[in-house]
PDB file of C-alpha atoms in Angstrom:
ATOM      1  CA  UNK A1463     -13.949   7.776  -9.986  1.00  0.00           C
ATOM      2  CA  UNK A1464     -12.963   9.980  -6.590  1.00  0.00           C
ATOM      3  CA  UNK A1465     -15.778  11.344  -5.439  1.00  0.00           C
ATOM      4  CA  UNK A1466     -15.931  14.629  -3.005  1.00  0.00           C
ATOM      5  CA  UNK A1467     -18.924  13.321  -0.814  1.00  0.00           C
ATOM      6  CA  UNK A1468     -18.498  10.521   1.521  1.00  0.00           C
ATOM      7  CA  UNK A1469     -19.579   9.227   4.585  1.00  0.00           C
ATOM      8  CA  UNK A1470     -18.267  10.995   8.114  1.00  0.00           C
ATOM      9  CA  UNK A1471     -16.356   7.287   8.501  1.00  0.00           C
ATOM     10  CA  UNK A1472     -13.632   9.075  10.796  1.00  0.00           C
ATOM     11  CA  UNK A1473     -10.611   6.476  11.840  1.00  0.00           C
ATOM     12  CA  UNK A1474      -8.102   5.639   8.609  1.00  0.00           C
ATOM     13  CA  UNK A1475      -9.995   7.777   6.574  1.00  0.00           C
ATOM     14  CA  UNK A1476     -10.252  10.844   8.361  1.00  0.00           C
ATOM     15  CA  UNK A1477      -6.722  10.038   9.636  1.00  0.00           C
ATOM     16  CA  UNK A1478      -5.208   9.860   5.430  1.00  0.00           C
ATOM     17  CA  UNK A1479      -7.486  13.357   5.064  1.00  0.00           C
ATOM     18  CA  UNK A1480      -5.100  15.111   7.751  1.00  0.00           C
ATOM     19  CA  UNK A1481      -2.071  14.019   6.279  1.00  0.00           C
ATOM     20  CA  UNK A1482      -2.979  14.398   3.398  1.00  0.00           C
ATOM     21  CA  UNK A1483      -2.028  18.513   3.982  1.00  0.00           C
ATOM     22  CA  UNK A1484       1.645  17.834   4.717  1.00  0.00           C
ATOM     23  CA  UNK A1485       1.499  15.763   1.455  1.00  0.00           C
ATOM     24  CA  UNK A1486       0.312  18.912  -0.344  1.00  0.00           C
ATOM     25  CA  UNK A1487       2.671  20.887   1.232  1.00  0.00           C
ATOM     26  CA  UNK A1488       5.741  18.648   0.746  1.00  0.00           C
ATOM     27  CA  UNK A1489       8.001  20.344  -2.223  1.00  0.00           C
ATOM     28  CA  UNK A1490       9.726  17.411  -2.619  1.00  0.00           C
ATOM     29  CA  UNK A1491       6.530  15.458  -3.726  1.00  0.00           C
ATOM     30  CA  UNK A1492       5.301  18.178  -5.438  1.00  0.00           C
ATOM     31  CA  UNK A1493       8.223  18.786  -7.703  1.00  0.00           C
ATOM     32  CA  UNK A1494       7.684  14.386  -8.778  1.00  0.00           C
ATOM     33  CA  UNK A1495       4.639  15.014  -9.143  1.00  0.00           C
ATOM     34  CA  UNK A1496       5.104  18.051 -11.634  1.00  0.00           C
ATOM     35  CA  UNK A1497       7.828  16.019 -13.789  1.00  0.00           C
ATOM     36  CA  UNK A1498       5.751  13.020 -14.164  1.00  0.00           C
ATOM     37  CA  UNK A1499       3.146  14.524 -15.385  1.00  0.00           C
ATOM     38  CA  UNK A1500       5.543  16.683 -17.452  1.00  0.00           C
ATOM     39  CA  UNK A1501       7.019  13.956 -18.771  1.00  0.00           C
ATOM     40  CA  UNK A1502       3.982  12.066 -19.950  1.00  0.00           C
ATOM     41  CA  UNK A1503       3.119  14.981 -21.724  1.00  0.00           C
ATOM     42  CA  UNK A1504       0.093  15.748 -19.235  1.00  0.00           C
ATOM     43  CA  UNK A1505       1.490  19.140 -18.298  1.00  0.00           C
ATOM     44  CA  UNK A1506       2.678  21.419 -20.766  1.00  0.00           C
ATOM     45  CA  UNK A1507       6.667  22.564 -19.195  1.00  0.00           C
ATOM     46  CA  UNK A1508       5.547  26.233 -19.400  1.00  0.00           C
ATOM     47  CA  UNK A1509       2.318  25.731 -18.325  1.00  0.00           C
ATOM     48  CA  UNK A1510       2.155  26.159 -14.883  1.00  0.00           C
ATOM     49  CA  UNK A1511       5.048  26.655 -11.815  1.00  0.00           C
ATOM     50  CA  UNK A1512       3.059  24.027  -9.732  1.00  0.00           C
ATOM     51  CA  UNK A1513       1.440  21.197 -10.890  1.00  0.00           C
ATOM     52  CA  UNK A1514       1.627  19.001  -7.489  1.00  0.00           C
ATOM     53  CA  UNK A1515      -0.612  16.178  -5.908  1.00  0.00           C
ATOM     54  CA  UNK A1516      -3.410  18.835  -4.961  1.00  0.00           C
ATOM     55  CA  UNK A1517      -3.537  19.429  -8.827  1.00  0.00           C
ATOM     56  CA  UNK A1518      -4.065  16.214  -9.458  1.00  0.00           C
ATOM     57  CA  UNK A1519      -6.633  15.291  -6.721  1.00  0.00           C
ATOM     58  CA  UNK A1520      -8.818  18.231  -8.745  1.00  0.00           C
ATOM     59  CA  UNK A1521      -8.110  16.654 -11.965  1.00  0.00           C
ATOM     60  CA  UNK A1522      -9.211  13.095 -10.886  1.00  0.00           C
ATOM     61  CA  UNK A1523     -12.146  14.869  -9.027  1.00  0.00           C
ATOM     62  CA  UNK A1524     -13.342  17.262 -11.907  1.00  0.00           C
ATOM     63  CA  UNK A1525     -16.750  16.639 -13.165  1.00  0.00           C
ATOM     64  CA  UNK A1526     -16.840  13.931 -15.663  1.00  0.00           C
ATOM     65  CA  UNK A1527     -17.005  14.327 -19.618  1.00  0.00           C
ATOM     66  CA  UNK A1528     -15.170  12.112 -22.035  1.00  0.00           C
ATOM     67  CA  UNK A1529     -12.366  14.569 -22.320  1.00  0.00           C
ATOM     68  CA  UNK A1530     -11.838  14.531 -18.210  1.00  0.00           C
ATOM     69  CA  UNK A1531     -12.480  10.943 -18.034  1.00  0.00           C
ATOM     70  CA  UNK A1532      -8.962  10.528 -20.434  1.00  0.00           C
ATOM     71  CA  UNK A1533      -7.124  13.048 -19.033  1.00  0.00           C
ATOM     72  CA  UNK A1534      -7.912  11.387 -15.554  1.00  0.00           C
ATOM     73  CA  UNK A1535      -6.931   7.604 -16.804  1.00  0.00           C
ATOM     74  CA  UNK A1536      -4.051   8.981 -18.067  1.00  0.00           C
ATOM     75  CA  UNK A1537      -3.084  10.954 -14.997  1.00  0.00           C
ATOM     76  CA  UNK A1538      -4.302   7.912 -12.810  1.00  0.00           C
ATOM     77  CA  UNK A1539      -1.627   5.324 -15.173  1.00  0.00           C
ATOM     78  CA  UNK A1540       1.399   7.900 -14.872  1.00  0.00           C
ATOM     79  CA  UNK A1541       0.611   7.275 -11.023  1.00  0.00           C
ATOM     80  CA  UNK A1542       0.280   3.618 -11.243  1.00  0.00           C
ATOM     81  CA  UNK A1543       3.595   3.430 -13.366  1.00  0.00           C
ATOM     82  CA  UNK A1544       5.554   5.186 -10.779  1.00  0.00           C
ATOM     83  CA  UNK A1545       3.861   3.501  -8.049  1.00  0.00           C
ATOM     84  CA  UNK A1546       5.256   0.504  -9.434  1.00  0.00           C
ATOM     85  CA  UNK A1547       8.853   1.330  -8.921  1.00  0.00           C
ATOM     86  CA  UNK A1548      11.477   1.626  -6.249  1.00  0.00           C
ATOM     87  CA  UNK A1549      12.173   4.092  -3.641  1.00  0.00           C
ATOM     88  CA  UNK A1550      10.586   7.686  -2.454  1.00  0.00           C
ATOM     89  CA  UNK A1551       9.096   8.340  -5.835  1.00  0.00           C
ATOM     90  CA  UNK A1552       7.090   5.393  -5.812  1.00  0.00           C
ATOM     91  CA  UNK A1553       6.215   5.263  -2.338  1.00  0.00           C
ATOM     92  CA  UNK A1554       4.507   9.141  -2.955  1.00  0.00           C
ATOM     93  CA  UNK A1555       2.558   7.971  -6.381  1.00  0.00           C
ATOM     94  CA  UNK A1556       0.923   5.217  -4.072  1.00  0.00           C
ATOM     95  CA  UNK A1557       0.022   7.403  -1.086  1.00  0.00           C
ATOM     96  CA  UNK A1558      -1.429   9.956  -4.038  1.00  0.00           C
ATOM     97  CA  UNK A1559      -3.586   6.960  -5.236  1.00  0.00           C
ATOM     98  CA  UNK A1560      -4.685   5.760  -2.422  1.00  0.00           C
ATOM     99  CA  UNK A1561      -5.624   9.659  -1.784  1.00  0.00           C
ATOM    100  CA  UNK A1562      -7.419   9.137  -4.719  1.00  0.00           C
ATOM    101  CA  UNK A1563      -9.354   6.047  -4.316  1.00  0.00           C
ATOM    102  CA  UNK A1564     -10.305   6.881  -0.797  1.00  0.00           C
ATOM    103  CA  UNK A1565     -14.669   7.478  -2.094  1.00  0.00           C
ATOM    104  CA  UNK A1566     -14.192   3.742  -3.130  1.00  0.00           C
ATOM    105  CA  UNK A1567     -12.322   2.473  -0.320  1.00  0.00           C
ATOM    106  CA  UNK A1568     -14.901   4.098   1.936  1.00  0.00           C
ATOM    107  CA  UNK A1569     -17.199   1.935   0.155  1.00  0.00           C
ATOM    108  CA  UNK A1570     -15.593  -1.248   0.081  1.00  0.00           C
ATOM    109  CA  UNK A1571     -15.305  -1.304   3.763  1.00  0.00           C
ATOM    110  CA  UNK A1572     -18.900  -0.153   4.644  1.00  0.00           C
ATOM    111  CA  UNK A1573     -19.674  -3.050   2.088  1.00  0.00           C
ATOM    112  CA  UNK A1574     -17.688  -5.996   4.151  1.00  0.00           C
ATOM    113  CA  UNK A1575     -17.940  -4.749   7.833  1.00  0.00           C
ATOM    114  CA  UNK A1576     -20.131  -6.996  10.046  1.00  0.00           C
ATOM    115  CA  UNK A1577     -21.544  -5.003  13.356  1.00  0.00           C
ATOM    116  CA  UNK A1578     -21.341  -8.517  14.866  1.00  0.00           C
ATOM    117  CA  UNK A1579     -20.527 -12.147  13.819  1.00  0.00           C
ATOM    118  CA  UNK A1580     -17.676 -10.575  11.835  1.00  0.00           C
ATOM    119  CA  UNK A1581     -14.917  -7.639  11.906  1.00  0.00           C
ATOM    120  CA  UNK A1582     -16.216  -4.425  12.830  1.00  0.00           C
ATOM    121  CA  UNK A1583     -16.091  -1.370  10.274  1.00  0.00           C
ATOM    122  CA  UNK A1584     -13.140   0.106  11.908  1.00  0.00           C
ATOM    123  CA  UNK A1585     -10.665  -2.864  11.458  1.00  0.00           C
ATOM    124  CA  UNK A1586     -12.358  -3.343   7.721  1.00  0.00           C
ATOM    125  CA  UNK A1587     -10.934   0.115   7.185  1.00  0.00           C
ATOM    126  CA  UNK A1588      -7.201  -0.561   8.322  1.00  0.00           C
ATOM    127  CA  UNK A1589      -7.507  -3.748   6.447  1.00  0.00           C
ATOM    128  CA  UNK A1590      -8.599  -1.624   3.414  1.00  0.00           C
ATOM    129  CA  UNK A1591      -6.627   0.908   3.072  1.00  0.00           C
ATOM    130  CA  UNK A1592      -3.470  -1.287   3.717  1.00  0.00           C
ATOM    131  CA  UNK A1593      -4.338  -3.394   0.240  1.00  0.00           C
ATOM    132  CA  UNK A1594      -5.623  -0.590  -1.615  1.00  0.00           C
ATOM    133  CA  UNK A1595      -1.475   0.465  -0.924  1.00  0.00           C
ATOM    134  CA  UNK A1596       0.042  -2.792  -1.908  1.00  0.00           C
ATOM    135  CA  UNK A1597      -2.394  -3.541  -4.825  1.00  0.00           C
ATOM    136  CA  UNK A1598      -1.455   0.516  -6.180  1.00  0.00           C
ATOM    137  CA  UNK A1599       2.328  -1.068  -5.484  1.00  0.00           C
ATOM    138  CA  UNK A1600       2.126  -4.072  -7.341  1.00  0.00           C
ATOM    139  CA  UNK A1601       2.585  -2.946 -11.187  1.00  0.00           C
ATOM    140  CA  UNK A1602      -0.258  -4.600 -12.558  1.00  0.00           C
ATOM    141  CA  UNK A1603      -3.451  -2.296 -12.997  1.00  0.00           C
ATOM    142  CA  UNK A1604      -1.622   0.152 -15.765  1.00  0.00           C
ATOM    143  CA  UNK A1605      -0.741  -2.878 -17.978  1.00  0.00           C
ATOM    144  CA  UNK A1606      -4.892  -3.643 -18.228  1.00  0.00           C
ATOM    145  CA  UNK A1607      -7.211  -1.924 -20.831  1.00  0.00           C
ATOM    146  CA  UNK A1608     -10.062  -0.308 -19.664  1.00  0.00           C
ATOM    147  CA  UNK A1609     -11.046   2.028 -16.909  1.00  0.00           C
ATOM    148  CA  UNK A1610      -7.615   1.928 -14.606  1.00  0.00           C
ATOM    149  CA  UNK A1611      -9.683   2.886 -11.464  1.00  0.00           C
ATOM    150  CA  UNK A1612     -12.236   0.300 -11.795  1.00  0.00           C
ATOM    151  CA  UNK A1613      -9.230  -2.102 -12.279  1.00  0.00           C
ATOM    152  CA  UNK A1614      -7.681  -0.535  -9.185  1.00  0.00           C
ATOM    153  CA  UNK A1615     -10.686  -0.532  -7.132  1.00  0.00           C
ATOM    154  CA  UNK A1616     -11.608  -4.049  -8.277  1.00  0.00           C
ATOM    155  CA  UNK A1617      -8.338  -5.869  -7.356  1.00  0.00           C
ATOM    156  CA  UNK A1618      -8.783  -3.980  -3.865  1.00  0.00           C
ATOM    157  CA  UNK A1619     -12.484  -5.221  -3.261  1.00  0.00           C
ATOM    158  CA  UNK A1620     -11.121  -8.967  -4.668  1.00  0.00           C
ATOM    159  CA  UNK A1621      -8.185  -8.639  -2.080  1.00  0.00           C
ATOM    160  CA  UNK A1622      -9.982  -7.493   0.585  1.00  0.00           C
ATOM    161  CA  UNK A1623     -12.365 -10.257   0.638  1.00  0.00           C
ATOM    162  CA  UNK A1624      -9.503 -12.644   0.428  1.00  0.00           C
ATOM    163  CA  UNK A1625      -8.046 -11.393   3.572  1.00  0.00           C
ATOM    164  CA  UNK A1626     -11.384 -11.426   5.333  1.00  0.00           C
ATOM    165  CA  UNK A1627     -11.843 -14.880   3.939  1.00  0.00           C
ATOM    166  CA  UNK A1628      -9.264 -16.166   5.832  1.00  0.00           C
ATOM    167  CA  UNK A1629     -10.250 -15.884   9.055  1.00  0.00           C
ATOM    168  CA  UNK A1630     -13.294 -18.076   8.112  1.00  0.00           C
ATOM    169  CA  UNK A1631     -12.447 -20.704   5.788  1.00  0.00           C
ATOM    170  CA  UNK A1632     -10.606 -23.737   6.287  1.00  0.00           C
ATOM    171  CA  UNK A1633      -8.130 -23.755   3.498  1.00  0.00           C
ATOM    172  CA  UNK A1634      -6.198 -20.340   4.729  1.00  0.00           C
ATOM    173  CA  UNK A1635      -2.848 -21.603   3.706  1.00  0.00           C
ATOM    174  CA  UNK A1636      -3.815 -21.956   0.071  1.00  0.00           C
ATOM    175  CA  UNK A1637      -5.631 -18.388  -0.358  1.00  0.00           C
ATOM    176  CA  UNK A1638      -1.434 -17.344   1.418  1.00  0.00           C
ATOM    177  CA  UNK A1639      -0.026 -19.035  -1.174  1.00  0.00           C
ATOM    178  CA  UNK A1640      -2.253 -18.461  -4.647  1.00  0.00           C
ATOM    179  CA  UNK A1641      -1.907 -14.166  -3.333  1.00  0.00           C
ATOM    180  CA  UNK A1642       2.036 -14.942  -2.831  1.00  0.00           C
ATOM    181  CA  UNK A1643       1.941 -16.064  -6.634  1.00  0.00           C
ATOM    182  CA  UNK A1644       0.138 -13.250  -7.350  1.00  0.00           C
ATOM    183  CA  UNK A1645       2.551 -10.441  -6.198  1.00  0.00           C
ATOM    184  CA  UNK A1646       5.950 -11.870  -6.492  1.00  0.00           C
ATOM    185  CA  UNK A1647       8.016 -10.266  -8.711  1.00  0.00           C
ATOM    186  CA  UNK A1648      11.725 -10.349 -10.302  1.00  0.00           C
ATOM    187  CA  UNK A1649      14.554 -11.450  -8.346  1.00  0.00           C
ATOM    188  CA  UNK A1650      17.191  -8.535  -7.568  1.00  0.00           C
ATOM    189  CA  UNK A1651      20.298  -8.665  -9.698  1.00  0.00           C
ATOM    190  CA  UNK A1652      23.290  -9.953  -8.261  1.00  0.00           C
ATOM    191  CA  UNK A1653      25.019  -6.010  -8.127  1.00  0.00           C
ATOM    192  CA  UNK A1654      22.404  -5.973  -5.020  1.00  0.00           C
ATOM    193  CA  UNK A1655      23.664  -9.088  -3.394  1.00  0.00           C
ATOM    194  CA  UNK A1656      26.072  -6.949  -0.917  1.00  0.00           C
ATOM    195  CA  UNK A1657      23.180  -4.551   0.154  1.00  0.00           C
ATOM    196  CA  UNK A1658      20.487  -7.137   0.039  1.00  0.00           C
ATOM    197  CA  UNK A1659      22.724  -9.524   2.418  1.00  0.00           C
ATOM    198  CA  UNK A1660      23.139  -6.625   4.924  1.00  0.00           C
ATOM    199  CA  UNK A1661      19.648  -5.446   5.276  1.00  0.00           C
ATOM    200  CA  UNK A1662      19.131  -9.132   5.513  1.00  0.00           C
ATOM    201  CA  UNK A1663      20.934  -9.429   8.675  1.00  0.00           C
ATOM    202  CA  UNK A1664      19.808  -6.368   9.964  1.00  0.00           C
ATOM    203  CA  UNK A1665      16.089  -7.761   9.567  1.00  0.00           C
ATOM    204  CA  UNK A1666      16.977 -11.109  11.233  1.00  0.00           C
ATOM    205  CA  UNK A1667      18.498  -8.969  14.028  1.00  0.00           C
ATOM    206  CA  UNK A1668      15.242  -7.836  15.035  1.00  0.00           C
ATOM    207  CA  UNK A1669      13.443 -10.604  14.046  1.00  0.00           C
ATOM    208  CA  UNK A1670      11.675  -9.532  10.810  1.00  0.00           C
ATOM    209  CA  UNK A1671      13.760 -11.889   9.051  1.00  0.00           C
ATOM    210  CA  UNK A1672      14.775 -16.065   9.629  1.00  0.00           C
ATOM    211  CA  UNK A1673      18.403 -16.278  10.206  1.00  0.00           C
ATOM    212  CA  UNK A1674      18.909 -18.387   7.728  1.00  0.00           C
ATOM    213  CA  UNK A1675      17.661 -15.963   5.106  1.00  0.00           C
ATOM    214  CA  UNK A1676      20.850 -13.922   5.441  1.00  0.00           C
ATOM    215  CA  UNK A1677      23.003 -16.797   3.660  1.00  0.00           C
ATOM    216  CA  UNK A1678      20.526 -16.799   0.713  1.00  0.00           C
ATOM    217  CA  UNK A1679      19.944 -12.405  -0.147  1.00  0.00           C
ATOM    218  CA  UNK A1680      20.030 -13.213  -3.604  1.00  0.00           C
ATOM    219  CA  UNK A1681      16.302 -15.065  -3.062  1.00  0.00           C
ATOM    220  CA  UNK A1682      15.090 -12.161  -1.656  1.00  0.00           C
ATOM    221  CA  UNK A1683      12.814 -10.054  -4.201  1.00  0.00           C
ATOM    222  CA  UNK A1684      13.167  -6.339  -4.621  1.00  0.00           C
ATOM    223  CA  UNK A1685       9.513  -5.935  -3.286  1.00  0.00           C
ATOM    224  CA  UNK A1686      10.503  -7.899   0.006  1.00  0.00           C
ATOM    225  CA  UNK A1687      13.840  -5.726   0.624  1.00  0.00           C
ATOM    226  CA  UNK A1688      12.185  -2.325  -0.350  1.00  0.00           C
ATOM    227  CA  UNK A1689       9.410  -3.550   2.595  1.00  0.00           C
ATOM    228  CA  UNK A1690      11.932  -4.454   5.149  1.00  0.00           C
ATOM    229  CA  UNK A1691      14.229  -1.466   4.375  1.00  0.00           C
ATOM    230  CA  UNK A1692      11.205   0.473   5.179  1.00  0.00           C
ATOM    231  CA  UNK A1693      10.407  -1.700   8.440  1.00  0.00           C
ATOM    232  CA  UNK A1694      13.676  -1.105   9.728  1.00  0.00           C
ATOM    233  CA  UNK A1695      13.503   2.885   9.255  1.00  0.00           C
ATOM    234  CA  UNK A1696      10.576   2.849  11.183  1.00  0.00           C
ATOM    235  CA  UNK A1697      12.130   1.032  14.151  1.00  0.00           C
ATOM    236  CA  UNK A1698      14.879   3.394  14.259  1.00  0.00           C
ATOM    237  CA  UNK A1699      12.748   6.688  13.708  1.00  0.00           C
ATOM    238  CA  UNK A1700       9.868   5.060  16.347  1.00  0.00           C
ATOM    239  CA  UNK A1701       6.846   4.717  14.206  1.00  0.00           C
ATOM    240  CA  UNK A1702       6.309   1.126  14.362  1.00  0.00           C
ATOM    241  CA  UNK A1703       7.683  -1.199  17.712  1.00  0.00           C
ATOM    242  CA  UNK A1704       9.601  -4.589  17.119  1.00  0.00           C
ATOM    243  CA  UNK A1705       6.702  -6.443  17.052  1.00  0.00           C
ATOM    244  CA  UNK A1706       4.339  -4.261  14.899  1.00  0.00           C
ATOM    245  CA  UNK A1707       7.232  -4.517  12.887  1.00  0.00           C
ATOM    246  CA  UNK A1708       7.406  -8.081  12.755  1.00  0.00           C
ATOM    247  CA  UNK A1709       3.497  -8.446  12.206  1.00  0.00           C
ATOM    248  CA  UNK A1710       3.815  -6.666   9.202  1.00  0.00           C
ATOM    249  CA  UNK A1711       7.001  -8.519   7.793  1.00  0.00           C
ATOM    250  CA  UNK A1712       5.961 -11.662   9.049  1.00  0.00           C
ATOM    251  CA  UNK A1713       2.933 -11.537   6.818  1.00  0.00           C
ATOM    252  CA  UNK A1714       4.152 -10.259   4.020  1.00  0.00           C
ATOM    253  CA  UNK A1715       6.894 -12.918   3.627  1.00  0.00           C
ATOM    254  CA  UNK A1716       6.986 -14.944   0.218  1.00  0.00           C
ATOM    255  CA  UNK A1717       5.284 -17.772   2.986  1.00  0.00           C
ATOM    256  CA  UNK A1718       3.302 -15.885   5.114  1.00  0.00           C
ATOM    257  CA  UNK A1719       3.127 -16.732   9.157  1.00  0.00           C
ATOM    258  CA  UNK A1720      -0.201 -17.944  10.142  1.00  0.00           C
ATOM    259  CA  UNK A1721      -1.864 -15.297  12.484  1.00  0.00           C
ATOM    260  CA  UNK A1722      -2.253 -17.866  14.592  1.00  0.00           C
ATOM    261  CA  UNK A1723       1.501 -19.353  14.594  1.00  0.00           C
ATOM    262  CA  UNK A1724       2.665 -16.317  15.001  1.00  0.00           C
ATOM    263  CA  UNK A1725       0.375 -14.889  18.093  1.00  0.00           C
ATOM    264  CA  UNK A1726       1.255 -18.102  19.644  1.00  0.00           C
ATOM    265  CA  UNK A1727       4.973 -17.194  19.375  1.00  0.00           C
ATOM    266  CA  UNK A1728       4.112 -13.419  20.271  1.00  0.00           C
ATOM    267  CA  UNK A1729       2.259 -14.926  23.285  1.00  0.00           C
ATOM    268  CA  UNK A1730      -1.469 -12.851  22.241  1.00  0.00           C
ATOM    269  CA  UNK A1731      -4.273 -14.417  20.119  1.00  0.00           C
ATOM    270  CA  UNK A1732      -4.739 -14.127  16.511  1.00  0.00           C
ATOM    271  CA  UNK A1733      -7.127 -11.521  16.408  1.00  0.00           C
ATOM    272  CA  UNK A1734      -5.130  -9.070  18.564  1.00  0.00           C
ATOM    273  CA  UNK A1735      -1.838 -10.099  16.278  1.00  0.00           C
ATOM    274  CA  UNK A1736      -4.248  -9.136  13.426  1.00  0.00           C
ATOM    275  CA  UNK A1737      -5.615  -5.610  14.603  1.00  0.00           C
ATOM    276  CA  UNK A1738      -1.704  -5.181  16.122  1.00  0.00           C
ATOM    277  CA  UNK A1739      -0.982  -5.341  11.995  1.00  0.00           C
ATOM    278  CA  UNK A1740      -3.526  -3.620  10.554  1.00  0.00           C
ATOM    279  CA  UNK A1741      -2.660  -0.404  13.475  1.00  0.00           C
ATOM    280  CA  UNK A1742       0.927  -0.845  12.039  1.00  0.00           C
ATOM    281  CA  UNK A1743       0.065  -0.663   8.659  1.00  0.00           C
ATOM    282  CA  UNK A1744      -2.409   2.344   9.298  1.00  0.00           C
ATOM    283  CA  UNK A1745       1.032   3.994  10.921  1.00  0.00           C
ATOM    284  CA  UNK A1746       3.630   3.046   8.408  1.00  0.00           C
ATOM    285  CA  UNK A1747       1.533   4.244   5.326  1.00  0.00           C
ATOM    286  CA  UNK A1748       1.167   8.273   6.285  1.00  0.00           C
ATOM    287  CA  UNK A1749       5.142   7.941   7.044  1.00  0.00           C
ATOM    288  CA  UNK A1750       5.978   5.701   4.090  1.00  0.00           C
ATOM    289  CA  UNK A1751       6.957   8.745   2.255  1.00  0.00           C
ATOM    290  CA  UNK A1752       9.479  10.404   5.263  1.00  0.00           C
ATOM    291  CA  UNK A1753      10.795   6.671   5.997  1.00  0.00           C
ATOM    292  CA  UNK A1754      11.520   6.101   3.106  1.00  0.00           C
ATOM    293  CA  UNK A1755      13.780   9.084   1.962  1.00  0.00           C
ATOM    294  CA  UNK A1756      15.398   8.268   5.494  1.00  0.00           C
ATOM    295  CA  UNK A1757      15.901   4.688   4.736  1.00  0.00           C
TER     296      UNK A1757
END
């Protein structure tokens, strides 16, 4: 699945590689990690002290044999089950995953970059690594049979190529739409109607959100709060600026903004307002983990 040998690709890559230390070194994420797999029955309690995202990097990069090859699905769907929920936890199982994938993300983006008459390898990359994220997020690869990294890798390459589509074919706003049906999920509860109407108006205060949004929380999925609550921690820390803020949310929203509605409004052209996302996106994901315990 994760191979150790890959090309010297530098930018996102080599960027996720050096973070990837102070994920290692985070006891916090280390001590998830270590009850997931403890609770799956991966990890025996007694086994070992530390059983951490370094641990399981070496499992899912072992040489392969049927036994490894289980224990690394298994490992891989613990991830993909926790990546699919709410808050820190789930924010670390996806940044461990996309740690994991990063052999095949390398290779999906040396497979669509276009040295000219298309986007160039570096922007691939950012555009990559940012669905490889959301597509770990979105709850559906550990539900499939079969190999859960091809799954994973698979919905990334489909996505990917999507997203580059739509910069060259005419029917944009129905490729939006059909990947909006895709990843929506459940409404939240009405016990989050308070909170959700609050970060609501916070969002619209800086422009991530419609005003009119704020009268209607309840319409708001989980997925889309959990993303703005996670926008608005980094404006206040200073990862991401108001408007690579508002790229990112205005995107992501259950109707997307057309790149080139939006750069209009942002007074830039589309394909600065896209490489403006994709930079915020390359930000936000090393940080995901910090924002989000500070959200």
């Amino acid at each position: 699945m994760a191979d150790q040998k890959r090309p010297a690709t530098g930018g996102a890559f080599a960027h996720l590689d050096t973070e990837w230390v102070a994920v290692c070194a985070d006891p916090q994420i280390g001590a998830a990690v270590r009850d997931w797999m403890v609770a799956d029955g991966l990890v025996a309690d007694a086994q070992t002290p530390v059983f951490g995202p370094e641990e399981v990097l070496a499992v899912l990069r072992q040489r392969r044999s049927q036994a490894a090859d289980s224990m690394a699905d298994a490992v891989l769907r613990t991830l993909l089950v926790r990546a699919a929920g709410t808050g820190p936890s789930a924010t670390w199982a996806a940044r461990i995953l996309v740690q994991a994938m990063l052999p095949a993300a390398v290779r999906i983006a040396l497979s669509q970059a276009r040295p000219s008459g298309g986007r160039p390898f570096a922007d691939v990359a950012h555009l990559t690594v940012s669905v490889l994220f959301e597509v770990a997020r979105s709850g559906r690869i550990h539900t499939r049979p079969g190999r859960p990294a091809a799954n994973l890798a698979l919905d990334t390459l489909k996505r990917t190529c999507r997203e580059l589509a739509r910069e060259r074919e005419a029917d944009a706003e129905e490729l939006d739409a059909a990947i909006a049906d895709e990843l929506a999920e459940p409404q939240p509860g009405p016990g989050r109607r308070a909170e959700a109407a609050g970060l609501l108006d916070a969002a619209a205060s800086h422009g991530l959100e419609p005003a009119q949004s704020v009268a209607v929380p309840i319409e708001a999925s989980a997925a889309r709060l959990e993303l703005l609550e996670l926008l608005l921690a980094a404006l206040r820390q200073g990862t991401l600026t108001g408007p690579d803020a508002q790229a990112i949310s205005w995107h992501h929203r259950e109707i997307p903004v057309p790149d080139a509605v939006a750069a209009r409004a942002a007074g830039t052209t589309a394909g600065a307002w896209r490489r403006r996302r994709a930079r915020a996106v390359q930000r936000l994901i090393p940080a995901a983990a910090e924002l989000a315990t500070a959200a």
